[in-house]
mmCIF file of C-alpha atoms in Angstrom:
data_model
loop_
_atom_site.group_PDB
_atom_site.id
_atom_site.type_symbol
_atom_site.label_atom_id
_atom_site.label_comp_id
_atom_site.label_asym_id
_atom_site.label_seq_id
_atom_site.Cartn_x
_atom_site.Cartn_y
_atom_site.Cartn_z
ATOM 1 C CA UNK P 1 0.000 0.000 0.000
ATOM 2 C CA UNK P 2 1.360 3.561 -0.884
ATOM 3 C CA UNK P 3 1.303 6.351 1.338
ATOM 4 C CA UNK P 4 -2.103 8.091 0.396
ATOM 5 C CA UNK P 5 -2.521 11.488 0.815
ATOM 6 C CA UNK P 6 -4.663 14.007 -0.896
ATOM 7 C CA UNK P 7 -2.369 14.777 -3.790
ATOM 8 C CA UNK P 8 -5.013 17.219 -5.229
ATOM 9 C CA UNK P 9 -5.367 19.344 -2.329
ATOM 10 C CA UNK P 10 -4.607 23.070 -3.188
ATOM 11 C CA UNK P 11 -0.498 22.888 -2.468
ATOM 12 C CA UNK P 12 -0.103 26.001 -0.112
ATOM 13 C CA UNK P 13 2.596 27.476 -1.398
ATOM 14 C CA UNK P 14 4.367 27.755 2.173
ATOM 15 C CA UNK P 15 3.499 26.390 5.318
ATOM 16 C CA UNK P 16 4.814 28.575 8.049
ATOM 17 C CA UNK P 17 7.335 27.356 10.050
ATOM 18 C CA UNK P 18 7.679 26.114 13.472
ATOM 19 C CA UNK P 19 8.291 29.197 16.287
ATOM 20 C CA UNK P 20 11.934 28.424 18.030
ATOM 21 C CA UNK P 21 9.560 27.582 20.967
ATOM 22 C CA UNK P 22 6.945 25.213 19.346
ATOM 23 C CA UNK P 23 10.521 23.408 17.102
ATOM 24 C CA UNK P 24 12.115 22.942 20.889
ATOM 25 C CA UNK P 25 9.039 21.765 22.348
ATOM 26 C CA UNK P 26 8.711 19.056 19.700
ATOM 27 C CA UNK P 27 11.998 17.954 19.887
ATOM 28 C CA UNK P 28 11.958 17.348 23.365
ATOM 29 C CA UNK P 29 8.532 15.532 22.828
ATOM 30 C CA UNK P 30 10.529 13.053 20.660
ATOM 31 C CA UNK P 31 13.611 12.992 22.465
ATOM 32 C CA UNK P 32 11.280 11.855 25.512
ATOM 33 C CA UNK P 33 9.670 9.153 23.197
ATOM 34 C CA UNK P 34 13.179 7.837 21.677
ATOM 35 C CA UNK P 35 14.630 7.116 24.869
ATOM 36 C CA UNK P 36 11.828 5.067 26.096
ATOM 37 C CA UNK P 37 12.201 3.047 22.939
ATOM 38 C CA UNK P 38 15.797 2.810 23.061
ATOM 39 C CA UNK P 39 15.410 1.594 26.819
ATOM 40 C CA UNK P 40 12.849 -1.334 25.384
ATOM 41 C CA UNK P 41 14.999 -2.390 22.658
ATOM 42 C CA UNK P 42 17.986 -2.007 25.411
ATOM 43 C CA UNK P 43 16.274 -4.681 26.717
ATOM 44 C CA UNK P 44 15.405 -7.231 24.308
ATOM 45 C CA UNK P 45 18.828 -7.088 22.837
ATOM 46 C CA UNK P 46 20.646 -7.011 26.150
ATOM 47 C CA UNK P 47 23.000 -4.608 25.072
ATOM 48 C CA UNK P 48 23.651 -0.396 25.058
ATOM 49 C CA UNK P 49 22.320 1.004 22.528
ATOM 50 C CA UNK P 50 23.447 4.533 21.595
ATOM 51 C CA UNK P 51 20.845 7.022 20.713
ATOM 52 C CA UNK P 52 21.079 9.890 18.031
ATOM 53 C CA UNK P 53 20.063 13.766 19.065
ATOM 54 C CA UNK P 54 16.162 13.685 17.096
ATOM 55 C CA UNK P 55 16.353 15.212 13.515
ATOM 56 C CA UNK P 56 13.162 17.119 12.686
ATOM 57 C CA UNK P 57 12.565 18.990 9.175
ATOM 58 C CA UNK P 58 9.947 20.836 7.236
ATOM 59 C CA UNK P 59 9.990 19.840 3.763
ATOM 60 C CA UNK P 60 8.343 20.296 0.727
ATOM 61 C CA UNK P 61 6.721 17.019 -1.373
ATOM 62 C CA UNK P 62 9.782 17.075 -3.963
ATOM 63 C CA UNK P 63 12.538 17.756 -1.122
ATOM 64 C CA UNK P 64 11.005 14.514 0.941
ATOM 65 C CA UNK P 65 13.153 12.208 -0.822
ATOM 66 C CA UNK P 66 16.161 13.975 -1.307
ATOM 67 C CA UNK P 67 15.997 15.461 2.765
ATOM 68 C CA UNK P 68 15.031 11.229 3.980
ATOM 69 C CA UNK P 69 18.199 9.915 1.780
ATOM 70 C CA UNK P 70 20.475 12.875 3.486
ATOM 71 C CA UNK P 71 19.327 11.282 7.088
ATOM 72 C CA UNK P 72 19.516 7.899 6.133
ATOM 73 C CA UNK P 73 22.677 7.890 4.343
ATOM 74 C CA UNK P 74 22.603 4.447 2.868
ATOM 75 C CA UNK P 75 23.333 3.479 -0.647
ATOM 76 C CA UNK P 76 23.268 -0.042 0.228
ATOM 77 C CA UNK P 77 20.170 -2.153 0.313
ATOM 78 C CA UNK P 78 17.778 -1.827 3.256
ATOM 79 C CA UNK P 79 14.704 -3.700 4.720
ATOM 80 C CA UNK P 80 11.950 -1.704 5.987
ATOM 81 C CA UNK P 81 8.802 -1.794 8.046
ATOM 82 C CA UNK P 82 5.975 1.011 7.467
ATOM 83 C CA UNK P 83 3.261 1.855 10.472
ATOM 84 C CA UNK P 84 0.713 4.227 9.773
ATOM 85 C CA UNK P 85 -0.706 6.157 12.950
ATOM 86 C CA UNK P 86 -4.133 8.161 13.109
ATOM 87 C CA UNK P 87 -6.367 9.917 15.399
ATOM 88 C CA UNK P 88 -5.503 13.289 16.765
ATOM 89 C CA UNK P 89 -2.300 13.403 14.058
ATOM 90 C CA UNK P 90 -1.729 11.556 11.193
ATOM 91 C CA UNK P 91 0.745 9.919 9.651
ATOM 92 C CA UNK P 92 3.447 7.275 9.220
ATOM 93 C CA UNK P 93 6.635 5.692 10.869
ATOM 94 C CA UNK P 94 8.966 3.801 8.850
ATOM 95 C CA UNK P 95 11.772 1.991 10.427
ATOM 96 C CA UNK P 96 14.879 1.207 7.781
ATOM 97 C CA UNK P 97 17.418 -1.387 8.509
ATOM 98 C CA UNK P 98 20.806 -2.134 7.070
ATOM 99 C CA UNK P 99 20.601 -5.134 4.760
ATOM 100 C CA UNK P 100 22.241 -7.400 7.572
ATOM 101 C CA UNK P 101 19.682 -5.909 10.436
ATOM 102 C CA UNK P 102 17.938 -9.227 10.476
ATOM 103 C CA UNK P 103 20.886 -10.783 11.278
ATOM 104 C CA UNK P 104 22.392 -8.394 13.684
ATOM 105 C CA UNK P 105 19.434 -8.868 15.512
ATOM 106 C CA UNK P 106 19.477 -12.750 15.493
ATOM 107 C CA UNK P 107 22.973 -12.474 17.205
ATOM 108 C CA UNK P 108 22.561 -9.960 19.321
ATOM 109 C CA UNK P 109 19.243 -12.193 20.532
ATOM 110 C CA UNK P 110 21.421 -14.988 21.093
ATOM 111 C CA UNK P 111 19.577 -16.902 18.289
ATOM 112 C CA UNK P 112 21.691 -20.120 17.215
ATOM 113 C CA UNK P 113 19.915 -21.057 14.109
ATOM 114 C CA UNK P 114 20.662 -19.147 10.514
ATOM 115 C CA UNK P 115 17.248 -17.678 9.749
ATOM 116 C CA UNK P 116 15.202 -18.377 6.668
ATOM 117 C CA UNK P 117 14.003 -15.328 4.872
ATOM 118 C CA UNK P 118 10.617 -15.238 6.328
ATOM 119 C CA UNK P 119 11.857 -15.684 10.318
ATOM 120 C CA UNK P 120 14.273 -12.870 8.931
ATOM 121 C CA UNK P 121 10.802 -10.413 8.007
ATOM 122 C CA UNK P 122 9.366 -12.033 11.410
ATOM 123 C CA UNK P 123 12.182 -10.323 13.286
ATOM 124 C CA UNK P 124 12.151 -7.185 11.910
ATOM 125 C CA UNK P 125 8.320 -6.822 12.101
ATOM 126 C CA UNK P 126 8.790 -7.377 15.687
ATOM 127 C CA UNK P 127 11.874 -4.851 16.405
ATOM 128 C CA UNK P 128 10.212 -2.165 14.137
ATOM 129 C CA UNK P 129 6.808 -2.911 16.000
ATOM 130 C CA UNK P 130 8.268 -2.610 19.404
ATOM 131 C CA UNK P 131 10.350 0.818 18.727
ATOM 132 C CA UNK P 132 7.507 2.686 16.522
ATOM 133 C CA UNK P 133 5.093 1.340 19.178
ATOM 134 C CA UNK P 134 7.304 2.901 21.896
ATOM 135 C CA UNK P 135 8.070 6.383 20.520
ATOM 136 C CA UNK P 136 3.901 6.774 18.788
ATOM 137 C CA UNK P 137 2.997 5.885 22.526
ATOM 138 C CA UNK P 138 5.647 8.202 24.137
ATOM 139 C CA UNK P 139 4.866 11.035 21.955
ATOM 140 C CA UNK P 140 1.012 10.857 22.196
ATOM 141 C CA UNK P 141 1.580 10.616 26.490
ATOM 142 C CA UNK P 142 4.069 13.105 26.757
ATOM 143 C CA UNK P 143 1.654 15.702 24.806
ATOM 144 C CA UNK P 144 -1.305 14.032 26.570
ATOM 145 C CA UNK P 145 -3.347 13.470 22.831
ATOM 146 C CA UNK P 146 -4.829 10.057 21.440
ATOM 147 C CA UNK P 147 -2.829 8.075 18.770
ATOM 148 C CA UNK P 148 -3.411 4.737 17.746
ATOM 149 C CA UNK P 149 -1.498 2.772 15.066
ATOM 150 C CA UNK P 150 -1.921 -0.150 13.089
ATOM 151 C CA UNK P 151 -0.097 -3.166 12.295
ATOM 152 C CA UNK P 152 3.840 -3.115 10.689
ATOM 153 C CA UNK P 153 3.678 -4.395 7.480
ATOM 154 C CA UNK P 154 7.113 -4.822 5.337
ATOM 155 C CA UNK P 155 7.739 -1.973 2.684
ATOM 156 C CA UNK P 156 11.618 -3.046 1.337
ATOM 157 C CA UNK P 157 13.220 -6.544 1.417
ATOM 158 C CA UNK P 158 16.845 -5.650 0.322
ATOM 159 C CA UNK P 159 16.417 -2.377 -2.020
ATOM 160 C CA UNK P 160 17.528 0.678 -2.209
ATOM 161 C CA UNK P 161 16.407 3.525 -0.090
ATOM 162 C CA UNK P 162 15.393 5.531 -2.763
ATOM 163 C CA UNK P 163 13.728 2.683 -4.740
ATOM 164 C CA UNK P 164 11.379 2.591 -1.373
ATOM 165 C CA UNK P 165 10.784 6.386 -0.929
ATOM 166 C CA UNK P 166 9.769 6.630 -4.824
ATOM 167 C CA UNK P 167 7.582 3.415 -4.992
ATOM 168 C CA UNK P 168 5.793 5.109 -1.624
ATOM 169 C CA UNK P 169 4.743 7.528 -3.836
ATOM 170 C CA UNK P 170 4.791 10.597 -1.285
ATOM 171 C CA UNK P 171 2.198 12.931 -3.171
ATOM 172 C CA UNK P 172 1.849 15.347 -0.401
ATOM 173 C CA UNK P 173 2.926 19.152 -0.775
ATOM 174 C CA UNK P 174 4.595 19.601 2.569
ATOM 175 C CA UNK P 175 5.633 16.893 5.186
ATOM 176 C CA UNK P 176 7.268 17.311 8.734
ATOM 177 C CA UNK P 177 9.907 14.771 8.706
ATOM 178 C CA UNK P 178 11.554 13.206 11.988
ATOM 179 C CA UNK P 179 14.376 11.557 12.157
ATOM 180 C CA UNK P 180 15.984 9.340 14.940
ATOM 181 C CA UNK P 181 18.140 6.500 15.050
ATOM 182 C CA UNK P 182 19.541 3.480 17.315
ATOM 183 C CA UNK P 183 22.889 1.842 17.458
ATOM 184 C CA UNK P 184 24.957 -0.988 19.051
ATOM 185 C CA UNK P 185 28.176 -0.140 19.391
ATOM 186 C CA UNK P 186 30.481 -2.839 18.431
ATOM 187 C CA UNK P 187 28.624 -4.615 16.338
ATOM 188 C CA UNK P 188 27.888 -2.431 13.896
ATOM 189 C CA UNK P 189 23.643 -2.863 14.200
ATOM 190 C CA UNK P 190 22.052 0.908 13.150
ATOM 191 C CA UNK P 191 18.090 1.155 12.371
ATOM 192 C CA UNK P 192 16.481 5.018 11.467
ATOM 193 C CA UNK P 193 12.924 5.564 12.687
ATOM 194 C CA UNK P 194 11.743 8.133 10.384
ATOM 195 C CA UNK P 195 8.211 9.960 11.101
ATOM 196 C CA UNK P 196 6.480 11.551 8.376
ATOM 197 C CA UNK P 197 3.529 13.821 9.084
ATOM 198 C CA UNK P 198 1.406 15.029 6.281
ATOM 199 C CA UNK P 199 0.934 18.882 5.918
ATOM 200 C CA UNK P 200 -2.930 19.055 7.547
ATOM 201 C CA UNK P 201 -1.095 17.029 10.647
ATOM 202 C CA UNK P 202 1.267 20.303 10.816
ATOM 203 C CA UNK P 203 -0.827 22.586 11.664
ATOM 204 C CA UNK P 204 -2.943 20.582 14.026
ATOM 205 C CA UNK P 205 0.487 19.669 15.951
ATOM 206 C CA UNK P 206 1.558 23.285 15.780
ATOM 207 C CA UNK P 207 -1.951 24.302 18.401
ATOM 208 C CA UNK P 208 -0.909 20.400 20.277
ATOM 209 C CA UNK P 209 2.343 21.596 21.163
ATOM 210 C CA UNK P 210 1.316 25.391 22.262
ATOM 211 C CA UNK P 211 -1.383 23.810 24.459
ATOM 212 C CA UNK P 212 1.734 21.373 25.724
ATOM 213 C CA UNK P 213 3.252 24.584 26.273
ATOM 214 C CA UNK P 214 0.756 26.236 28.077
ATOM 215 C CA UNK P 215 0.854 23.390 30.576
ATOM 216 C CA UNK P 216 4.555 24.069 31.679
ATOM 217 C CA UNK X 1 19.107 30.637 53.192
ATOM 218 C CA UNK X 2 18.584 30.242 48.995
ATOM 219 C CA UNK X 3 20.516 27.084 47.964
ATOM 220 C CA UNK X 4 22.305 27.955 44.916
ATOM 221 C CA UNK X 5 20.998 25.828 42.093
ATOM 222 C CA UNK X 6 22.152 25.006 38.560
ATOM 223 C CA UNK X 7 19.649 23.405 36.145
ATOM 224 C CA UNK X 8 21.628 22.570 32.531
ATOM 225 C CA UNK X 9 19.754 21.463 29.758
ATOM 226 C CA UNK X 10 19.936 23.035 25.846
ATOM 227 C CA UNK X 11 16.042 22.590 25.775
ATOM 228 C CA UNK X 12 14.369 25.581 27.170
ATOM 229 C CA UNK X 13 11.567 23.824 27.064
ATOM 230 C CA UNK X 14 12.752 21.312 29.387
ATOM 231 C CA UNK X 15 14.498 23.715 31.337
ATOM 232 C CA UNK X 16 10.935 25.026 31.931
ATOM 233 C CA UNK X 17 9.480 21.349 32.906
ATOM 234 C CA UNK X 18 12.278 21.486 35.311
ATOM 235 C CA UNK X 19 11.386 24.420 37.189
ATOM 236 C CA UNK X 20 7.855 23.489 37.087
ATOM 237 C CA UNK X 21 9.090 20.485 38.648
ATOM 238 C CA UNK X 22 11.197 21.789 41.430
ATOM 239 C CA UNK X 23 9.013 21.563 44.929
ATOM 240 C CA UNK X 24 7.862 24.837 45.359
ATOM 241 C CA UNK X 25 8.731 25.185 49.062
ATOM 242 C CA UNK X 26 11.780 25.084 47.905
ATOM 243 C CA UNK X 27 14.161 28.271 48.663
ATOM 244 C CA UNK X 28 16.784 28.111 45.839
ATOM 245 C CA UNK X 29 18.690 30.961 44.052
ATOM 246 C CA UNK X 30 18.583 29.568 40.054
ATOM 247 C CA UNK X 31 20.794 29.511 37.758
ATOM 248 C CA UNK X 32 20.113 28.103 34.072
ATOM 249 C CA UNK X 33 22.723 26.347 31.707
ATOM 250 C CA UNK X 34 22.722 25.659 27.961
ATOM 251 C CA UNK X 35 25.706 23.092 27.974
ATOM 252 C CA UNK X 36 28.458 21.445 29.516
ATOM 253 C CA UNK X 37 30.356 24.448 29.642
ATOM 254 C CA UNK X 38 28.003 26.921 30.931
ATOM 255 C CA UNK X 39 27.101 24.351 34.240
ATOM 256 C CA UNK X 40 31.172 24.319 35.146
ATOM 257 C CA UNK X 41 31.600 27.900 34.704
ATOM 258 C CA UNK X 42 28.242 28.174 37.120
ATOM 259 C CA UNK X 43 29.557 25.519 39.351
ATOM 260 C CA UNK X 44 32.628 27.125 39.693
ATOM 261 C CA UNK X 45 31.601 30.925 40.888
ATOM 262 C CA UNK X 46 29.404 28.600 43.356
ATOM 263 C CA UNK X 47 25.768 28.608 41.999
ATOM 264 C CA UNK X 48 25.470 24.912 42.180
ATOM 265 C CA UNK X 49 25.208 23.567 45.244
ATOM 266 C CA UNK X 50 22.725 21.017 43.267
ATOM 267 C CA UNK X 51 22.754 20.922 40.011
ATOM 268 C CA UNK X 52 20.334 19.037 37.804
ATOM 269 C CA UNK X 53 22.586 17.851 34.569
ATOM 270 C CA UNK X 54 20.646 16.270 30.999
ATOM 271 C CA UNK X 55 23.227 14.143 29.337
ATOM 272 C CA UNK X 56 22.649 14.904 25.460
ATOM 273 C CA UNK X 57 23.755 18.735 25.334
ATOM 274 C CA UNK X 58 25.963 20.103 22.713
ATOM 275 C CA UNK X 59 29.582 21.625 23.393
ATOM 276 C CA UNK X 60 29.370 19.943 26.010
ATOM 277 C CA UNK X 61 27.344 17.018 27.736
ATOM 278 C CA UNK X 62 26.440 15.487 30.896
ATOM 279 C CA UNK X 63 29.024 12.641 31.099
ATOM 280 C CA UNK X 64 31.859 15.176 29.813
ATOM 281 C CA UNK X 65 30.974 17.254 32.805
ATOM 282 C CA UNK X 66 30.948 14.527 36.003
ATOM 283 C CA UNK X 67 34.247 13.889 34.224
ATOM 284 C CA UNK X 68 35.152 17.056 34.456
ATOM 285 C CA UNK X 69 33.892 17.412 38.112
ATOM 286 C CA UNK X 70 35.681 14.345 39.711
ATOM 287 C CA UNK X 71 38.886 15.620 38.478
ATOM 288 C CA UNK X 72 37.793 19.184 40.510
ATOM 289 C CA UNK X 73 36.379 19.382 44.037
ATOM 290 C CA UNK X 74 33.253 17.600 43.012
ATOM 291 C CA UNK X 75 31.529 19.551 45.953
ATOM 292 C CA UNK X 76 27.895 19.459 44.495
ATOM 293 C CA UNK X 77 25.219 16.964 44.712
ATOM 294 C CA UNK X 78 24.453 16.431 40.795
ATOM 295 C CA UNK X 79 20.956 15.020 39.538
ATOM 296 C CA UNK X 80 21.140 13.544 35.878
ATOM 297 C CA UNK X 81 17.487 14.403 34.112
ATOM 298 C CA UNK X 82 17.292 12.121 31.334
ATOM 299 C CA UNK X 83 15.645 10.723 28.063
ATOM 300 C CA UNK X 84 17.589 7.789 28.037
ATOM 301 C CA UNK X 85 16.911 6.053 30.732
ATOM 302 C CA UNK X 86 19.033 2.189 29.999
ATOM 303 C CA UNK X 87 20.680 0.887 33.097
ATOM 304 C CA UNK X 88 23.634 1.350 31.615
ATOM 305 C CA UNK X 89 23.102 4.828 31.081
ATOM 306 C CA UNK X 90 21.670 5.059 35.160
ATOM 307 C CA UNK X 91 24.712 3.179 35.993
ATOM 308 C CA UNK X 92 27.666 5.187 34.460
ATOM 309 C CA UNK X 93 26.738 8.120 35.967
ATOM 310 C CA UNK X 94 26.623 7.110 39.483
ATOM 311 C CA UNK X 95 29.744 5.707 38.631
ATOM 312 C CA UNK X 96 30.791 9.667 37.968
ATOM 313 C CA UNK X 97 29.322 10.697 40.972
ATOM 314 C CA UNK X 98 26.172 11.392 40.479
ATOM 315 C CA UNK X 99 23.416 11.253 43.362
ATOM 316 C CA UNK X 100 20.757 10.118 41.562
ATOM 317 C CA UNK X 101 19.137 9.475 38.027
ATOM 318 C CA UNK X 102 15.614 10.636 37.072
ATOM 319 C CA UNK X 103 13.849 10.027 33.861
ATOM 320 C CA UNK X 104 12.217 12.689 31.431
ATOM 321 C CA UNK X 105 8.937 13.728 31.898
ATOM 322 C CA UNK X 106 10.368 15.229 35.544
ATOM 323 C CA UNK X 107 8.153 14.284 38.026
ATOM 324 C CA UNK X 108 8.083 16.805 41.681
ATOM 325 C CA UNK X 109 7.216 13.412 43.650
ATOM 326 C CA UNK X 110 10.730 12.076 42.298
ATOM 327 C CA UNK X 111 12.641 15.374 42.655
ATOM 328 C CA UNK X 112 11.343 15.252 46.114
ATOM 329 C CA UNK X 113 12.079 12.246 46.852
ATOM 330 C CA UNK X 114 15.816 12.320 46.257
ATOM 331 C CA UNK X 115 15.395 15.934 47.784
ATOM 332 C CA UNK X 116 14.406 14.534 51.173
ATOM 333 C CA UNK X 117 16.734 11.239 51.131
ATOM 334 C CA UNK X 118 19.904 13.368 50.734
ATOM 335 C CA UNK X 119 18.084 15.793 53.379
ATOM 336 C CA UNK X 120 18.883 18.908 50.937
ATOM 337 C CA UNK X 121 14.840 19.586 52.050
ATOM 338 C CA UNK X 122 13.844 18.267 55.148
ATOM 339 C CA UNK X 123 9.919 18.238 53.942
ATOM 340 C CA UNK X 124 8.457 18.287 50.774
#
């Protein structure tokens, strides 16, 4: 299934940016939510894993590609696992692995058997699950609103980055992009969550996180 | 008497979820820091009797400055305020010295409570 947004809304031809205050407040929000998830995935792997400082852009429909690729940096092939969430915002998480995630994960797990490609998909279904689970949940408790999300299905099995973002047909004008990403040192394991929130999500955020505000 | 207090954290808006935090009995002179840097140079003219330290800062962050601390007096009771909340994470920095290790959102019932243990307030 291909991300659907209206592609023949009117395109507003800018949507306003983020106050310094409203930008901080959201990365905070996410910063909150990313360190619960690294904490759970801290604990099914058994191991530290290193978290990045959030990334979070506004960009236009025909940038979305080009700014994801800058914060992925991977020309290699990648798996990935798509989530869409709904309620009070709307959107979708995508978590991208390396092409050896699956079996990063199986050692890190302790797992002594070679997994066949579909035990492979199992496994990153469940990771991607339990971190885009973590952070939707943080976010939505930290700034006290309703999300719910629905069930990971698999969006790349071994492609290229860019092969995924084009054949997810992004065919919104505007889309607030967020960016974070978990490593284990030492074994060279790295997965991006990346958060996309379509442009009539960016507004309604905008009056979420002044009301967050208002609260502190 | 105000205790001198040093909150550092490059998020005003956690900075602000801080203070709103703090027990409001609480007598305390503040002082606010955007990194590393800025909480040593507080520390040092003596505005941080406590200080309450995040970990991810640039210039400067939380681990770089217990570091930094142990090597000088190290005559302040430090709080780490945190997003990343792995043991490991809880561990290593009461391994630098620090008192105690709460998780972001701040709570006032934990502030409080490591508030009371290390009797910096008596009630709260």
């Amino acid at each position: 299934m291909a991300l659907s947004y209206p592609a023949d809304k009117p395109s507003l031809m800018s949507i306003q940016p983020y106050t310094e205050d409203q930008s901080d407040a959201l990365q905070e929000v996410v910063n909150i939510a990313m360190g619960q998830a690294g904490d759970s995935l801290a604990r099914i792997l058994g191991n530290f894993v290193a978290l990045s400082v959030p990334r979070i852009r506004l960009a236009t429909g025909k940038d979305v590609i080009k700014t994801v690729a800058g914060m992925v940096d991977n020309n290699a092939e990648i798996s990935a696992i798509r989530q869409t969430f709904s309620n009070s915002l709307r959107g979708e998480a995508v978590v991208v692995f390396a092409q050896t995630g699956a079996d990063d994960l199986a050692d890190l797990m302790g797992y002594d058997t070679v997994l066949d490609s579909s035990a492979k998909q199992e496994l990153l279904l469940e990771v991607g699950n339990l971190l885009v689970g973590t952070v939707i949940t943080g976010i939505a408790e930290t700034l006290e609103t309703d999300l719910s999300f629905s069930a990971p299905s698999l969006v790349a099995k071994c492609t290229s980055l860019d092969q995924m973002l084009v054949a997810e047909q992004l065919s919104w004008s505007h889309a607030l992009l967020m960016e974070v990403n978990f490593t284990v040192e030492g074994c060279g394991f790295k997965c991006h969550l990346l958060i996309f929130m379509a442009e009539e999500t960016i507004d309604t955020l905008r009056g979420i996180l002044d009301e967050f505000m208002d609260g502190i | 008497m105000a205790v001198p207090v040093t909150i550092v954290d490059d998020s005003s808006v956690s900075r602000k979820m801080l203070i709103r935090a703090l027990p409001p009995q609480w007598s305390i002179e503040l002082t606010q820091a955007k990194n590393g840097e800025e909480a040593l140079a507080a520390y040092r003219d003596g505005k941080a009797e406590v200080m309450f330290l995040d970990l991810t800062m640039p210039v400067m962050n939380g681990y770089q400055v217990l570091e930094q601390l142990q090597k000088e007096q190290f005559n302040t009771f430090v709080v780490v305020i945190s997003a990343d909340i792995q043991p490991k994470a809880q561990e290593r920095v009461k391994k630098l010295g620090a008192i105690a290790f709460i998780k972001k959102p701040v709570k006032t019932s934990d502030i409080a409570k490591v508030l009371h243990e290390y009797g910096i307030v008596l009630s709260c």
